[in-house]
XYZ file of C-alpha atoms in Angstrom:
607
model
C 169.792 -4.676 45.133
C 166.908 -2.679 46.603
C 164.188 -4.181 48.788
C 161.390 -1.762 47.911
C 161.106 1.032 45.326
C 158.645 3.914 45.420
C 157.651 5.025 41.916
C 157.043 8.789 41.983
C 154.754 8.800 38.973
C 151.448 7.543 37.606
C 149.882 5.712 34.681
C 151.690 3.467 32.234
C 155.248 4.514 33.155
C 154.614 3.733 36.831
C 153.397 0.251 35.883
C 156.361 -0.157 33.517
C 158.821 0.534 36.347
C 156.925 -1.715 38.743
C 157.104 -4.595 36.275
C 160.886 -4.240 36.103
C 161.004 -4.206 39.903
C 158.945 -7.381 40.107
C 161.320 -9.191 37.773
C 164.174 -8.162 40.070
C 162.163 -9.331 43.133
C 161.798 -5.762 44.429
C 158.669 -4.574 46.267
C 156.754 -1.644 44.773
C 155.101 1.436 46.244
C 152.705 3.745 44.379
C 151.806 7.336 45.148
C 148.547 8.815 43.929
C 146.486 11.980 43.949
C 142.774 12.154 44.747
C 142.062 12.069 41.011
C 143.996 8.802 40.674
C 142.642 6.850 43.627
C 141.254 4.174 41.284
C 144.116 4.311 38.754
C 145.881 1.318 37.251
C 149.257 2.002 38.839
C 147.604 2.001 42.258
C 146.030 -1.384 41.538
C 149.350 -2.812 40.370
C 151.597 -1.748 43.263
C 152.182 -3.767 46.408
C 151.154 -0.741 48.471
C 150.022 2.817 47.761
C 149.962 6.205 49.501
C 147.821 9.279 48.880
C 150.035 12.356 48.420
C 147.423 15.067 47.914
C 144.655 16.545 45.755
C 144.338 16.345 41.973
C 146.444 19.417 41.260
C 149.927 18.092 40.443
C 151.668 20.875 42.370
C 149.911 19.668 45.524
C 150.532 15.957 44.992
C 152.911 14.453 42.436
C 155.150 17.557 42.535
C 155.124 17.900 46.331
C 158.693 16.978 47.359
C 157.964 16.428 51.020
C 154.808 14.404 50.396
C 156.595 12.006 48.041
C 159.641 11.554 50.261
C 157.332 11.243 53.269
C 155.477 8.413 51.544
C 158.783 6.655 50.855
C 159.677 6.882 54.535
C 156.272 5.567 55.624
C 156.626 2.635 53.251
C 160.221 2.000 54.327
C 161.273 2.163 50.671
C 164.998 2.247 50.021
C 164.842 3.852 46.548
C 162.735 6.286 44.518
C 162.317 5.964 40.747
C 160.797 9.099 39.141
C 159.718 7.718 35.741
C 159.443 10.618 33.289
C 157.729 13.979 33.731
C 156.746 15.396 37.112
C 159.907 15.305 39.295
C 162.078 13.212 36.977
C 164.337 16.110 35.916
C 164.106 18.177 39.094
C 167.654 18.512 40.428
C 166.451 19.969 43.732
C 164.249 16.946 44.372
C 167.054 14.561 43.354
C 169.354 16.199 45.905
C 166.694 15.946 48.617
C 166.397 12.221 47.959
C 170.187 11.860 47.904
C 170.330 13.606 51.277
C 167.645 11.364 52.788
C 169.217 8.593 54.813
C 168.393 5.116 53.602
C 166.833 6.165 50.252
C 168.611 6.007 46.878
C 167.739 8.176 43.887
C 167.315 6.101 40.721
C 168.717 8.549 38.208
C 171.649 10.856 37.565
C 173.119 12.818 40.460
C 171.455 16.146 41.124
C 174.561 18.107 40.106
C 174.844 16.308 36.745
C 171.121 16.703 36.219
C 171.373 20.433 36.835
C 174.381 20.823 34.535
C 172.682 19.062 31.614
C 169.116 20.044 32.454
C 169.856 23.737 32.118
C 170.332 24.181 28.421
C 173.024 26.857 28.432
C 175.241 24.790 30.739
C 174.615 21.717 28.590
C 175.574 23.595 25.416
C 178.835 24.675 27.024
C 179.661 21.113 28.118
C 178.882 19.707 24.685
C 180.854 22.404 22.886
C 183.914 21.634 25.022
C 183.450 17.900 24.249
C 183.535 18.654 20.511
C 179.833 17.893 20.029
C 178.289 20.134 17.326
C 175.862 22.707 18.722
C 173.354 24.993 16.999
C 174.584 28.624 16.911
C 173.174 30.305 19.995
C 173.858 31.850 23.401
C 175.501 30.152 26.353
C 174.396 32.838 28.815
C 170.787 33.577 29.785
C 168.999 36.323 27.845
C 166.952 38.906 29.734
C 166.604 41.913 27.420
C 164.795 42.200 24.057
C 167.802 44.056 22.668
C 169.907 40.905 23.091
C 167.433 39.042 20.902
C 167.572 41.771 18.251
C 171.371 41.708 18.241
C 171.307 37.928 17.806
C 168.887 38.329 14.902
C 171.154 40.863 13.213
C 174.076 38.451 13.467
C 172.438 35.096 12.674
C 169.173 36.123 11.007
C 165.578 35.112 11.697
C 163.793 32.938 12.751
C 165.157 32.633 16.299
C 164.149 30.087 18.926
C 163.794 31.435 22.474
C 163.990 28.482 24.860
C 163.407 28.093 28.576
C 166.403 26.718 30.491
C 164.386 23.863 31.954
C 162.174 23.304 28.916
C 161.604 20.357 26.658
C 159.060 18.909 24.246
C 158.248 22.382 22.939
C 157.284 23.702 26.361
C 158.910 27.025 27.072
C 159.975 27.532 23.452
C 158.842 30.439 21.296
C 159.840 31.233 17.717
C 160.575 34.800 16.646
C 160.001 35.129 12.907
C 160.843 38.824 12.650
C 161.907 41.758 14.817
C 158.344 42.880 15.553
C 157.719 39.712 17.634
C 160.794 39.973 19.871
C 159.268 41.484 23.014
C 156.056 39.427 23.058
C 157.778 36.102 22.416
C 160.551 36.759 24.935
C 157.989 37.512 27.623
C 155.911 34.460 26.678
C 158.917 32.094 26.819
C 159.934 33.459 30.229
C 156.370 33.110 31.491
C 156.142 29.474 30.357
C 159.533 28.718 31.914
C 158.389 30.113 35.239
C 155.041 28.320 35.100
C 156.330 24.886 34.083
C 159.836 24.727 35.507
C 159.982 27.410 38.204
C 162.761 29.043 36.181
C 162.191 32.009 33.838
C 165.756 31.925 32.457
C 165.865 31.628 28.648
C 168.492 31.369 25.910
C 168.608 31.757 22.107
C 169.302 29.417 19.188
C 169.150 29.702 15.429
C 165.856 28.085 14.515
C 166.324 25.225 12.061
C 163.377 25.204 9.676
C 163.574 21.645 8.248
C 165.217 19.368 10.818
C 164.856 15.721 11.709
C 164.736 14.891 15.412
C 167.225 12.112 16.200
C 167.972 11.021 19.757
C 170.502 8.590 21.184
C 169.789 6.380 24.199
C 172.712 6.118 26.618
C 173.425 4.314 29.874
C 176.372 5.186 32.119
C 177.534 3.795 35.457
C 179.564 5.179 38.349
C 182.580 3.126 37.223
C 183.183 5.286 34.161
C 181.434 3.110 31.573
C 179.280 4.908 28.986
C 177.356 2.999 26.312
C 174.968 4.156 23.633
C 172.086 1.915 22.559
C 171.484 3.381 19.131
C 169.214 6.120 17.887
C 165.502 6.765 17.625
C 163.823 8.935 15.004
C 161.223 11.188 16.629
C 160.592 13.534 13.707
C 156.812 13.070 13.538
C 155.601 15.750 15.926
C 152.682 18.091 16.409
C 153.467 21.392 18.099
C 156.868 19.987 19.138
C 155.221 17.025 20.889
C 156.204 13.569 19.613
C 153.427 11.251 18.437
C 155.271 8.410 16.670
C 158.848 7.281 17.384
C 160.889 4.596 15.675
C 164.300 3.005 15.571
C 166.619 2.733 13.881
C 166.136 5.831 11.742
C 165.509 5.012 8.099
C 166.926 8.426 7.167
C 170.525 7.805 8.332
C 173.410 5.871 6.835
C 175.384 3.641 9.184
C 178.292 6.119 9.008
C 176.136 9.045 10.144
C 174.437 7.124 12.966
C 177.873 6.068 14.253
C 179.059 9.695 14.261
C 175.967 10.806 16.161
C 176.202 7.913 18.652
C 179.848 8.594 19.437
C 179.127 12.316 19.852
C 176.479 11.417 22.430
C 178.944 9.206 24.327
C 181.573 11.965 24.396
C 179.152 14.547 25.708
C 177.745 12.326 28.452
C 181.223 11.258 29.583
C 182.314 14.902 29.786
C 179.337 15.701 32.021
C 180.249 12.970 34.555
C 176.747 11.579 34.043
C 175.406 8.284 35.387
C 172.267 6.202 34.837
C 170.020 6.328 31.748
C 169.554 9.413 29.599
C 168.879 10.580 26.068
C 171.007 12.947 23.991
C 168.827 14.691 21.407
C 170.063 16.060 18.086
C 168.631 17.995 15.160
C 169.791 16.693 11.792
C 169.344 19.005 8.814
C 167.274 17.376 6.114
C 168.478 17.617 2.514
C 165.519 18.463 0.240
C 165.125 16.037 -2.639
C 167.711 13.611 -1.265
C 168.065 10.218 -2.911
C 168.801 7.657 -0.226
C 169.684 8.088 3.490
C 171.633 11.072 4.815
C 175.378 10.543 4.563
C 178.198 11.173 7.042
C 178.609 14.789 5.878
C 175.062 15.792 6.887
C 174.867 18.545 9.522
C 173.722 17.498 12.980
C 173.535 19.603 16.129
C 173.142 18.912 19.837
C 169.687 19.881 21.066
C 169.415 18.790 24.704
C 169.885 15.960 27.179
C 166.866 14.393 28.827
C 168.215 13.299 32.201
C 165.684 10.491 32.699
C 163.969 7.584 31.012
C 162.069 8.645 27.875
C 158.506 7.823 26.855
C 159.937 6.121 23.769
C 162.584 4.011 25.527
C 160.501 0.992 24.512
C 161.684 1.335 20.894
C 165.300 0.808 21.943
C 164.368 -2.099 24.199
C 162.655 -3.874 21.301
C 165.613 -3.618 18.897
C 168.406 -4.251 21.424
C 166.796 -6.699 23.847
C 168.103 -4.563 26.745
C 165.687 -3.701 29.570
C 166.636 -0.073 30.197
C 164.566 0.305 33.385
C 166.250 -2.743 34.937
C 169.602 -1.201 33.994
C 168.575 2.007 35.754
C 167.887 0.117 38.945
C 171.092 -1.926 38.718
C 173.251 1.148 38.057
C 171.621 3.019 40.957
C 172.454 0.031 43.169
C 176.129 0.425 42.239
C 176.425 -2.381 39.704
C 178.757 -2.080 36.723
C 177.549 -2.259 33.112
C 178.435 -5.762 31.963
C 178.693 -5.254 28.195
C 181.012 -3.338 25.856
C 179.911 -0.915 23.169
C 180.738 -3.444 20.477
C 178.432 -5.974 22.172
C 175.346 -3.839 21.434
C 173.498 -5.354 18.489
C 170.412 -4.073 16.699
C 167.762 -6.478 15.503
C 164.905 -5.426 13.244
C 162.801 -2.278 13.477
C 160.384 -0.932 16.112
C 157.762 1.816 16.122
C 155.984 3.308 19.141
C 152.546 4.897 18.833
C 151.453 7.234 21.609
C 147.794 6.500 22.289
C 146.587 9.948 23.319
C 143.029 10.723 24.399
C 142.743 13.420 21.762
C 140.746 14.153 18.630
C 143.368 14.607 15.915
C 140.719 16.002 13.553
C 140.062 18.811 16.018
C 143.651 20.058 16.188
C 144.519 17.234 18.622
C 142.186 18.672 21.249
C 142.372 16.574 24.442
C 139.315 14.723 25.690
C 137.540 16.373 28.596
C 136.198 13.195 30.154
C 134.648 9.839 29.406
C 134.647 6.192 30.400
C 136.413 3.301 28.692
C 133.245 1.482 27.717
C 135.368 -0.875 25.622
C 139.080 -1.452 26.066
C 140.469 -4.340 24.021
C 144.151 -3.816 23.104
C 145.905 -5.766 20.325
C 148.281 -8.703 20.700
C 150.156 -11.258 18.662
C 153.727 -11.588 17.429
C 155.799 -8.418 17.765
C 153.129 -6.405 19.603
C 153.769 -4.822 23.011
C 151.313 -2.768 25.073
C 152.425 -0.420 27.855
C 149.319 0.770 29.675
C 147.606 0.904 33.050
C 144.005 0.729 31.884
C 141.041 -1.545 32.327
C 137.655 -1.575 30.672
C 135.302 0.579 32.722
C 137.972 3.013 33.920
C 137.087 6.706 33.917
C 139.443 8.953 31.966
C 141.532 11.163 34.266
C 142.003 14.527 32.533
C 144.054 16.330 35.151
C 147.394 15.356 33.621
C 148.929 14.339 30.302
C 146.601 13.093 27.552
C 148.666 9.981 26.782
C 146.840 6.919 28.119
C 148.875 4.070 26.608
C 151.672 3.133 24.213
C 151.548 0.604 21.421
C 154.981 -0.702 20.429
C 155.422 -2.911 17.364
C 158.519 -4.833 16.209
C 159.277 -6.303 12.794
C 162.276 -7.868 11.095
C 162.535 -4.730 8.934
C 160.686 -1.421 8.604
C 158.272 -2.715 5.948
C 157.159 -5.620 8.116
C 156.942 -3.312 11.133
C 154.599 -0.952 9.266
C 152.397 -3.818 8.054
C 152.241 -5.337 11.534
C 151.485 -1.914 13.017
C 148.504 -1.489 10.690
C 147.204 -4.864 11.801
C 147.662 -4.012 15.495
C 145.981 -0.614 15.149
C 143.004 -2.202 13.391
C 142.698 -4.618 16.324
C 142.911 -1.879 18.970
C 139.329 -1.354 20.153
C 138.630 1.637 22.411
C 135.141 3.064 22.889
C 133.974 5.852 25.164
C 136.727 8.382 24.516
C 138.395 9.787 21.391
C 141.954 8.659 20.611
C 144.451 9.327 17.845
C 144.389 5.723 16.602
C 142.742 6.849 13.296
C 145.581 9.350 12.858
C 148.175 6.619 13.373
C 146.482 4.405 10.784
C 146.564 7.297 8.328
C 150.262 7.996 8.883
C 151.216 4.408 8.099
C 149.865 4.963 4.565
C 151.280 8.490 4.223
C 153.882 8.792 1.458
C 156.211 11.131 3.400
C 156.201 8.971 6.529
C 156.570 5.682 4.654
C 159.486 7.161 2.682
C 160.920 8.618 5.915
C 161.356 12.061 4.338
C 159.185 13.885 6.894
C 160.647 16.508 9.229
C 159.472 17.933 12.552
C 157.460 20.539 10.592
C 155.532 18.077 8.448
C 152.383 17.728 10.546
C 152.048 21.385 11.503
C 152.991 23.037 8.226
C 152.827 20.667 5.265
C 150.290 17.881 5.682
C 146.753 18.352 4.368
C 144.700 18.243 7.565
C 141.520 17.337 5.717
C 143.042 13.863 5.441
C 143.117 13.638 9.236
C 139.440 14.593 9.374
C 138.621 11.892 6.818
C 140.577 9.310 8.835
C 138.699 10.260 11.998
C 135.367 9.882 10.216
C 136.361 6.542 8.721
C 138.043 4.830 11.665
C 137.273 6.898 14.771
C 134.450 6.797 17.242
C 131.809 9.445 16.528
C 132.818 12.315 18.820
C 130.084 14.722 17.696
C 127.450 15.327 20.324
C 123.754 14.721 19.736
C 121.428 17.678 19.596
C 120.715 19.153 22.992
C 118.424 17.052 25.191
C 118.137 14.184 22.672
C 117.659 10.897 24.464
C 119.363 8.105 22.515
C 119.026 4.422 23.380
C 121.461 2.125 21.554
C 120.555 -1.518 20.978
C 122.912 -4.161 19.603
C 121.774 -7.314 17.824
C 123.522 -10.325 16.318
C 121.793 -11.712 13.229
C 122.583 -14.412 10.709
C 121.770 -14.197 7.007
C 122.439 -17.324 4.933
C 124.697 -18.550 7.705
C 126.793 -15.349 7.839
C 126.970 -13.469 11.118
C 126.309 -9.695 11.290
C 126.476 -7.263 14.199
C 123.683 -4.666 13.957
C 123.356 -1.473 16.000
C 120.068 0.436 16.210
C 119.395 3.789 17.836
C 116.075 4.966 19.279
C 115.716 8.704 19.662
C 113.270 10.653 21.772
C 113.490 14.390 21.269
C 111.532 16.322 23.904
C 110.809 20.025 23.262
C 113.733 22.379 23.752
C 113.399 24.702 26.774
C 112.694 28.295 25.884
C 115.646 30.668 25.913
C 115.262 34.445 26.073
C 116.630 35.836 22.841
C 119.793 37.859 23.133
C 120.295 37.165 26.830
C 123.767 35.663 27.151
C 123.078 34.704 30.760
C 120.255 32.344 29.767
C 122.617 29.652 28.464
C 125.600 30.075 30.696
C 126.326 29.369 34.370
C 125.827 32.304 36.725
C 128.971 31.435 38.646
C 132.144 29.378 38.344
C 134.393 27.818 40.943
C 138.015 28.920 41.314
C 141.017 27.005 42.604
C 140.589 28.427 46.099
C 137.029 27.114 46.322
C 135.325 30.519 46.053
C 132.555 31.236 43.542
C 132.671 34.163 41.118
C 129.281 35.635 40.188
C 128.756 36.421 36.487
C 126.759 39.600 35.935
C 125.575 41.424 32.839
C 124.452 40.195 29.458
C 127.501 40.700 27.266
C 129.423 38.200 25.156
C 130.887 35.438 27.269
C 134.368 34.080 26.517
C 134.538 30.503 27.810
C 137.371 28.036 28.358
C 137.516 25.606 25.437
C 139.336 22.996 27.539
C 140.342 22.198 31.096
C 143.498 23.920 32.266
C 145.224 26.484 34.460
C 145.214 30.255 33.992
C 148.795 31.412 33.377
C 147.957 35.096 32.994
C 145.091 37.549 32.577
C 146.165 40.113 29.989
C 143.295 42.617 30.251
C 141.673 44.761 32.928
C 138.005 45.458 33.588
C 136.900 48.528 31.636
C 139.599 48.025 28.994
C 138.670 48.322 25.308
C 139.827 45.363 23.212
C 139.812 44.611 19.498
C 139.098 41.340 17.710
C 142.139 39.093 18.035
C 143.473 40.670 21.236
C 144.719 38.181 23.829
C 142.462 38.156 26.880
C 143.763 35.204 28.891
C 146.598 32.688 28.563
C 145.468 29.155 29.439
C 147.819 26.215 30.022
C 146.305 22.887 29.000
C 148.043 19.562 28.376
C 151.513 21.149 28.501
C 150.590 23.772 25.888
C 150.179 27.531 26.319
C 146.977 28.697 24.607
C 146.079 32.319 23.890
C 142.363 32.994 24.445
C 141.486 35.877 22.129
C 138.491 38.158 21.619
C 136.333 37.207 18.634
C 135.146 40.828 18.339
C 135.896 44.221 19.795
C 134.294 45.540 22.961
C 134.773 46.584 26.566
C 135.830 44.088 29.251
C 132.935 44.254 31.703
C 133.986 41.397 33.954
C 136.939 39.079 34.553
C 135.886 35.826 36.184
C 139.319 34.228 36.731
C 142.727 35.063 38.150
C 146.252 33.826 37.524
C 146.687 30.306 38.921
C 142.993 29.360 38.796
C 142.031 25.930 37.509
C 139.117 25.961 35.062
C 136.994 23.341 33.330
C 135.781 23.401 29.739
C 132.868 25.836 29.460
C 133.815 27.926 32.483
C 133.423 31.656 31.919
C 136.704 33.556 31.689
C 135.819 37.065 30.525
C 132.628 38.984 29.671
C 132.715 41.582 26.870
C 130.108 44.338 26.363
């Protein structure tokens, strides 16, 4: 077994891996960026090394910096967690080629074969795993998309080779969108995965998202650990995951599990991984989906998944420990028939987002109160402490709540109790949304699909849940000074907590009417440290959130109409089109491709 493992990640997953290492008596090494110097994973590790500035490309994604830290620490293995470098075949090969350091994950060649979606589809097709109709060769020309549409119909999904979780995927609903969506998918692929290669699939309009956890060793043993249902998603990003799926019969789950085993064995894959499938929902079905239901291979995630905790709770198998043992050359010590499933588990992603505001990520804040739940069947995976500042440079997920019950009904009831106990103040979270979903008829009946949140659910219900159970995220009027005082009082022997607010509203500063420069900064900082002066008094288009500029789609002097895309901004793994609210002439462009911007920074000025 290893002496010391460097965890090439941050946050809760880094702590999760370190805990497994501790139980195996392995030393732990953290890496951190400047933004994470006070982070929980740094506190937890035995030792820690700074690998660069806040920007992920200059720190957590810097191959040489991470490997260099492992050498300095004399670590003999690197575990990548999920995200960042976890599915980067080039990095895996560099670690494999580094003397004295073992890569905890699949071999780089296997990772490349299954990580690139067209290669994975070919492997699965040859292993008799059902695949969605699509291309096995990269697509470069809009005419290829049109020809596919003529043959298979619309809508069509254009997917980046290295994509996942909705990143690098664009949907073409009709022929008029072909060129724009093809270019957008290629651009996202290049920005996120350094690979602009894309392929096509028939877009399934009402699917369930079912994934199978597998582990495989270098001795030829492949085991599946059952399925997870990840159908509750917003913009292709999972928010609640559970296992086993209440929508499948035992016959169908066995077919899907065996298909996953065949595909992984054919790819000569080792270590942990997840084979994802789309299962076509049957409208108006009575009871779970039977063995004749259509299911299709979607992709293989060649790493540990965020939701691996669900499988651990219902199988009793520590998947991260298994990763380490397999990487150390040990053989899996159980047969497929030995895998037993006990009860039901649900994982809730605790994201620092306001679900009532289209899941907009928080732009800052401090955990004034952090009191997570406990009790029977409740597991918390986090790296937080009360008083921590929210780091907004990376993913918005700050913790995971995992709940187990003897059956799904008990799991839902226990989850409601745990979510009511979960006390976070200082930042918005989607806890109110989770509480709402556990009383939602579609979710409770397990008839929801991946489209439910985005296309079918009444979003006013989310707003009501936020108002009822969420912290007030509306700002006070400008320049209001609010002092909050808390009192404990007793009335007839009963205890009450009382909060009072004292407001002092000084006069508002005068603002010249019509002058757009009076209420905006006269310069912004760019990623290279230079300032850009903002001139003129036209309409200012500001960044609504922190992110990175993927492209600037207009030129100075260009006439634009309302709704035209001005800038494409990447924030929290999502590509956001910044559009003009009215027509006008572009008088100034304050940003360039690759710049990092904060919320409120000026992007474009329109006259």
